[in-house]
Amino acid sequence: MHIPKTAGQSVHQLLINFLGKDKVCPARVNNQLLSYSKQEMDKYQAFSGHFDWCIFDNLPGPKFTFTVLREPRERILSFYFYLRKEANKLSQEELEVSEKQGLKAAFTLSPYDYFVNPKTSIRNFIDDHYDNFYTYYFAGRSYNGRSKLKNLIFAKTLKDTEDVLKLALENISTLDKVYHINDWQDRLEKDLSEITSTKSLNYQNYLVNQNKTIEGKDRLEKLKELGADKNVIQQIEQFCKLDNLLYKNFFPLH
């Protein structure tokens, strides 16, 4: 289950290398996958992308499910600068397309308006991608988990965010493996070799879509250079509050 900016493209390429391109579903997002019939999905042995977890509940046969995590604040900053980089490749006309409004916001809004300002027109859309995304995704088992679970909290079906974190930990514990972004490749190759009795066709270092323009340690400083003040930093810390607890549950030493 691929969380944005947790080596998803690299994992996808590794799966192709192990299993063959024809065995790995080319769909990478929900809308693409939902266009497949059950018969079409049955042709593939592996799925990797930004998917609602619940889509796979009714697939037959044994499954090996996994995800990759990274330090929550670093994921947020990496995602933000990735969106800005992608937006910079587009023309003004392309940025005006409704499907590109997320990219446009990251590129044109100030850090305050993007991360904090409640009057920002796509505030909820932005927050759904940043606000404790690990926790809400694994608790809700879908990419709109935050919206669904916030409604349940409002309706008092769930007591509070502690219940959401508990549910997230329960759900993520059903995965076969949770890898860390720093060492996922060796561990995943070993596990796939054991599962498939296959060795990688071509050993390589899988680094796809890695943002090499900004070093990890420099992203926070770069954000400050763009105008981020203490309110922005505090908001980002709030966006990590639950995710930090979830992350430390699996990687206490990182």
CSV table of C-alpha atoms in Angstrom, one decimal:
chain,number,residue,atom,x,y,z
A,1,MET,CA,0.0,0.0,0.0
A,2,HIS,CA,1.8,3.1,-1.3
A,3,ILE,CA,1.8,6.3,0.7
A,4,PRO,CA,2.9,9.3,-1.4
A,5,LYS,CA,6.7,9.9,-1.2
A,6,THR,CA,7.6,6.6,0.3
A,7,ALA,CA,9.5,5.0,-2.6
A,8,GLY,CA,6.4,3.9,-4.5
A,9,GLN,CA,7.8,4.3,-8.0
A,10,SER,CA,11.0,2.5,-6.9
A,11,VAL,CA,9.0,-0.4,-5.4
A,12,HIS,CA,6.9,-0.7,-8.5
A,13,GLN,CA,10.0,-1.0,-10.6
A,14,LEU,CA,11.4,-3.7,-8.3
A,15,LEU,CA,8.2,-5.7,-8.6
A,16,ILE,CA,8.4,-5.5,-12.4
A,17,ASN,CA,12.0,-6.7,-12.2
A,18,PHE,CA,11.1,-9.7,-10.1
A,19,LEU,CA,7.8,-10.7,-11.6
A,20,GLY,CA,7.9,-9.4,-15.2
A,21,LYS,CA,6.0,-6.4,-16.5
A,22,ASP,CA,3.0,-8.5,-17.6
A,23,LYS,CA,2.5,-9.7,-14.0
A,24,VAL,CA,2.4,-6.2,-12.4
A,25,CYS,CA,-0.8,-4.2,-12.8
A,26,PRO,CA,0.0,-0.9,-14.6
A,27,ALA,CA,-2.7,1.0,-12.7
A,28,ARG,CA,-1.2,3.4,-10.1
A,29,VAL,CA,-4.2,5.3,-8.7
A,30,ASN,CA,-7.8,4.4,-7.7
A,31,ASN,CA,-9.5,5.8,-10.8
A,32,GLN,CA,-7.3,3.7,-13.0
A,33,LEU,CA,-7.7,0.5,-11.0
A,34,LEU,CA,-11.5,0.9,-10.6
A,35,SER,CA,-11.8,0.8,-14.4
A,36,TYR,CA,-10.6,-2.8,-14.4
A,37,SER,CA,-13.0,-5.6,-14.3
A,38,LYS,CA,-12.5,-8.4,-11.8
A,39,GLN,CA,-11.4,-10.7,-14.7
A,40,GLU,CA,-8.8,-8.1,-15.7
A,41,MET,CA,-7.5,-7.7,-12.2
A,42,ASP,CA,-7.1,-11.5,-11.9
A,43,LYS,CA,-4.5,-11.4,-14.6
A,44,TYR,CA,-2.0,-9.7,-12.4
A,45,GLN,CA,0.1,-11.0,-9.5
A,46,ALA,CA,1.1,-7.6,-8.0
A,47,PHE,CA,-0.5,-4.2,-7.4
A,48,SER,CA,1.3,-1.1,-6.3
A,49,GLY,CA,0.0,2.4,-6.2
A,50,HIS,CA,-2.1,5.0,-4.4
A,51,PHE,CA,-5.0,2.6,-3.8
A,52,ASP,CA,-7.8,2.3,-1.3
A,53,TRP,CA,-6.8,-0.8,0.7
A,54,CYS,CA,-10.4,-2.1,0.7
A,55,ILE,CA,-10.4,-2.6,-3.1
A,56,PHE,CA,-8.3,-5.8,-2.6
A,57,ASP,CA,-10.4,-7.4,0.2
A,58,ASN,CA,-12.2,-9.7,-2.2
A,59,LEU,CA,-9.3,-10.8,-4.4
A,60,PRO,CA,-9.0,-14.6,-4.2
A,61,GLY,CA,-5.9,-16.5,-3.0
A,62,PRO,CA,-3.1,-15.8,-0.5
A,63,LYS,CA,-1.7,-12.3,-0.4
A,64,PHE,CA,1.5,-10.6,0.7
A,65,THR,CA,0.7,-7.0,1.6
A,66,PHE,CA,3.2,-4.4,2.7
A,67,THR,CA,3.9,-0.7,2.9
A,68,VAL,CA,6.9,1.6,3.3
A,69,LEU,CA,7.1,4.3,5.9
A,70,ARG,CA,9.5,7.3,6.4
A,71,GLU,CA,9.8,9.9,9.1
A,72,PRO,CA,6.4,11.8,9.0
A,73,ARG,CA,7.7,15.4,8.7
A,74,GLU,CA,10.3,14.4,6.1
A,75,ARG,CA,7.5,12.8,4.1
A,76,ILE,CA,5.4,16.0,4.2
A,77,LEU,CA,8.3,18.2,3.2
A,78,SER,CA,9.3,15.8,0.4
A,79,PHE,CA,5.8,15.6,-0.9
A,80,TYR,CA,5.4,19.4,-0.9
A,81,PHE,CA,8.6,20.0,-2.8
A,82,TYR,CA,7.8,17.2,-5.2
A,83,LEU,CA,4.5,18.9,-6.0
A,84,ARG,CA,6.3,22.2,-6.6
A,85,LYS,CA,8.8,20.6,-8.8
A,86,GLU,CA,6.1,18.9,-10.9
A,87,ALA,CA,4.1,22.1,-11.1
A,88,ASN,CA,7.1,24.0,-12.4
A,89,LYS,CA,7.1,21.7,-15.4
A,90,LEU,CA,3.7,22.9,-16.5
A,91,SER,CA,2.5,25.9,-18.4
A,92,GLN,CA,0.1,28.4,-16.9
A,93,GLU,CA,-2.7,27.0,-19.0
A,94,GLU,CA,-1.9,23.5,-17.8
A,95,LEU,CA,-2.0,24.6,-14.2
A,96,GLU,CA,-5.4,26.1,-14.6
A,97,VAL,CA,-6.9,22.6,-15.3
A,98,SER,CA,-9.1,21.5,-12.4
A,99,GLU,CA,-7.2,18.3,-12.0
A,100,LYS,CA,-4.0,20.3,-11.4
A,101,GLN,CA,-5.3,22.6,-8.6
A,102,GLY,CA,-3.3,20.7,-6.0
A,103,LEU,CA,-0.1,21.3,-8.0
A,104,LYS,CA,-1.0,24.9,-8.6
A,105,ALA,CA,-1.6,25.5,-4.9
A,106,ALA,CA,1.8,24.1,-3.8
A,107,PHE,CA,3.5,26.2,-6.5
A,108,THR,CA,1.7,29.5,-6.2
A,109,LEU,CA,0.5,29.8,-2.6
A,110,SER,CA,2.8,31.0,0.2
A,111,PRO,CA,3.7,28.4,2.9
A,112,TYR,CA,1.2,30.0,5.3
A,113,ASP,CA,-1.7,30.0,2.8
A,114,TYR,CA,-0.8,26.5,1.8
A,115,PHE,CA,-0.4,24.8,5.2
A,116,VAL,CA,-2.3,27.1,7.6
A,117,ASN,CA,-4.8,29.6,6.2
A,118,PRO,CA,-8.3,28.4,6.9
A,119,LYS,CA,-9.7,30.6,4.0
A,120,THR,CA,-7.6,28.8,1.3
A,121,SER,CA,-10.2,27.6,-1.2
A,122,ILE,CA,-8.9,24.0,-1.3
A,123,ARG,CA,-8.1,23.8,2.4
A,124,ASN,CA,-9.8,20.4,3.0
A,125,PHE,CA,-8.2,18.9,-0.1
A,126,ILE,CA,-4.7,20.0,1.0
A,127,ASP,CA,-5.3,18.8,4.6
A,128,ASP,CA,-6.5,15.4,3.4
A,129,HIS,CA,-3.0,14.8,1.9
A,130,TYR,CA,-1.0,16.1,4.9
A,131,ASP,CA,-2.9,15.9,8.1
A,132,ASN,CA,-1.6,12.7,9.8
A,133,PHE,CA,-2.0,10.9,6.5
A,134,TYR,CA,-0.5,7.6,7.7
A,135,THR,CA,-3.0,7.4,10.6
A,136,TYR,CA,-6.1,8.3,8.7
A,137,TYR,CA,-5.2,6.1,5.7
A,138,PHE,CA,-4.5,3.0,7.7
A,139,ALA,CA,-7.5,3.6,10.0
A,140,GLY,CA,-9.9,4.3,7.2
A,141,ARG,CA,-8.3,1.9,4.7
A,142,SER,CA,-8.8,4.5,2.0
A,143,TYR,CA,-7.3,7.7,0.6
A,144,ASN,CA,-10.2,9.7,1.9
A,145,GLY,CA,-9.9,8.2,5.3
A,146,ARG,CA,-9.5,11.5,7.0
A,147,SER,CA,-12.8,12.9,5.7
A,148,LYS,CA,-14.6,9.7,6.6
A,149,LEU,CA,-13.2,9.4,10.1
A,150,LYS,CA,-13.5,13.1,10.9
A,151,ASN,CA,-17.3,12.7,10.2
A,152,LEU,CA,-17.4,9.7,12.5
A,153,ILE,CA,-15.7,11.7,15.3
A,154,PHE,CA,-18.2,14.5,14.7
A,155,ALA,CA,-21.0,12.0,14.9
A,156,LYS,CA,-19.4,10.6,18.1
A,157,THR,CA,-19.2,7.1,16.5
A,158,LEU,CA,-15.5,7.4,17.3
A,159,LYS,CA,-14.6,9.2,20.5
A,160,ASP,CA,-11.5,11.1,19.4
A,161,THR,CA,-8.2,10.9,17.5
A,162,GLU,CA,-6.9,8.4,20.0
A,163,ASP,CA,-9.5,5.9,18.7
A,164,VAL,CA,-8.4,6.7,15.2
A,165,LEU,CA,-4.7,5.9,16.0
A,166,LYS,CA,-5.8,2.7,17.8
A,167,LEU,CA,-7.7,1.6,14.7
A,168,ALA,CA,-4.8,2.5,12.4
A,169,LEU,CA,-2.4,0.4,14.5
A,170,GLU,CA,-4.9,-2.5,14.4
A,171,ASN,CA,-5.2,-2.4,10.7
A,172,ILE,CA,-1.6,-1.9,9.8
A,173,SER,CA,-0.7,-4.9,12.0
A,174,THR,CA,-2.6,-7.1,9.5
A,175,LEU,CA,0.0,-6.2,6.8
A,176,ASP,CA,2.7,-8.8,6.3
A,177,LYS,CA,5.5,-6.3,6.4
A,178,VAL,CA,6.2,-2.7,7.2
A,179,TYR,CA,9.5,-1.5,5.7
A,180,HIS,CA,11.5,1.6,6.4
A,181,ILE,CA,12.5,3.8,3.5
A,182,ASN,CA,16.2,3.5,4.4
A,183,ASP,CA,16.5,-0.2,3.9
A,184,TRP,CA,13.3,-1.4,2.1
A,185,GLN,CA,15.1,-2.7,-1.0
A,186,ASP,CA,17.2,-5.4,0.5
A,187,ARG,CA,14.5,-6.6,2.8
A,188,LEU,CA,11.8,-6.6,0.1
A,189,GLU,CA,14.1,-8.5,-2.3
A,190,LYS,CA,14.8,-11.1,0.3
A,191,ASP,CA,11.1,-11.5,1.1
A,192,LEU,CA,10.1,-11.7,-2.5
A,193,SER,CA,12.8,-14.3,-3.2
A,194,GLU,CA,11.4,-16.5,-0.4
A,195,ILE,CA,7.8,-16.0,-1.6
A,196,THR,CA,8.3,-16.5,-5.3
A,197,SER,CA,11.5,-18.6,-5.4
A,198,THR,CA,12.8,-16.1,-7.9
A,199,LYS,CA,15.9,-14.0,-7.8
A,200,SER,CA,15.9,-10.5,-9.1
A,201,LEU,CA,16.4,-10.5,-12.9
A,202,ASN,CA,18.8,-7.5,-12.8
A,203,TYR,CA,20.1,-6.3,-9.5
A,204,GLN,CA,20.1,-2.5,-9.4
A,205,ASN,CA,19.6,0.3,-7.0
A,206,TYR,CA,16.0,1.4,-7.4
A,207,LEU,CA,15.7,5.1,-7.0
A,208,VAL,CA,12.9,6.5,-9.1
A,209,ASN,CA,11.4,9.9,-8.6
A,210,GLN,CA,13.9,10.7,-5.9
A,211,ASN,CA,14.1,14.4,-5.3
A,212,LYS,CA,17.8,15.1,-5.7
A,213,THR,CA,17.5,18.8,-6.0
A,214,ILE,CA,17.1,19.3,-2.3
A,215,GLU,CA,18.8,17.2,0.4
A,216,GLY,CA,16.5,16.0,3.1
A,217,LYS,CA,18.2,18.0,5.9
A,218,ASP,CA,17.8,21.2,3.8
A,219,ARG,CA,14.0,20.9,3.1
A,220,LEU,CA,13.0,22.7,6.3
A,221,GLU,CA,15.4,25.5,5.7
A,222,LYS,CA,14.2,25.8,2.1
A,223,LEU,CA,10.6,26.0,3.4
A,224,LYS,CA,11.7,28.8,5.7
A,225,GLU,CA,13.3,30.6,2.8
A,226,LEU,CA,10.0,30.5,1.0
A,227,GLY,CA,8.5,32.4,3.9
A,228,ALA,CA,7.4,29.7,6.4
A,229,ASP,CA,7.1,31.2,9.9
A,230,LYS,CA,6.6,29.5,13.3
A,231,ASN,CA,2.9,29.1,12.5
A,232,VAL,CA,3.7,27.0,9.5
A,233,ILE,CA,6.2,24.9,11.4
A,234,GLN,CA,3.7,24.4,14.2
A,235,GLN,CA,1.0,23.3,11.7
A,236,ILE,CA,3.3,20.8,10.1
A,237,GLU,CA,4.1,19.4,13.6
A,238,GLN,CA,0.4,19.0,14.2
A,239,PHE,CA,0.1,17.2,10.9
A,240,CYS,CA,2.7,14.7,12.3
A,241,LYS,CA,1.3,14.3,15.8
A,242,LEU,CA,-0.5,11.0,15.4
A,243,ASP,CA,1.8,9.8,12.6
A,244,ASN,CA,4.8,10.2,14.8
A,245,LEU,CA,3.3,7.8,17.3
A,246,LEU,CA,2.4,5.3,14.6
A,247,TYR,CA,5.8,5.6,13.0
A,248,LYS,CA,7.7,5.1,16.3
A,249,ASN,CA,5.6,2.0,17.1
A,250,PHE,CA,7.4,0.3,14.1
A,251,PHE,CA,10.7,2.2,14.1
A,252,PRO,CA,11.5,3.4,17.6
A,253,LEU,CA,15.2,3.8,16.9
A,254,HIS,CA,14.8,6.1,13.8
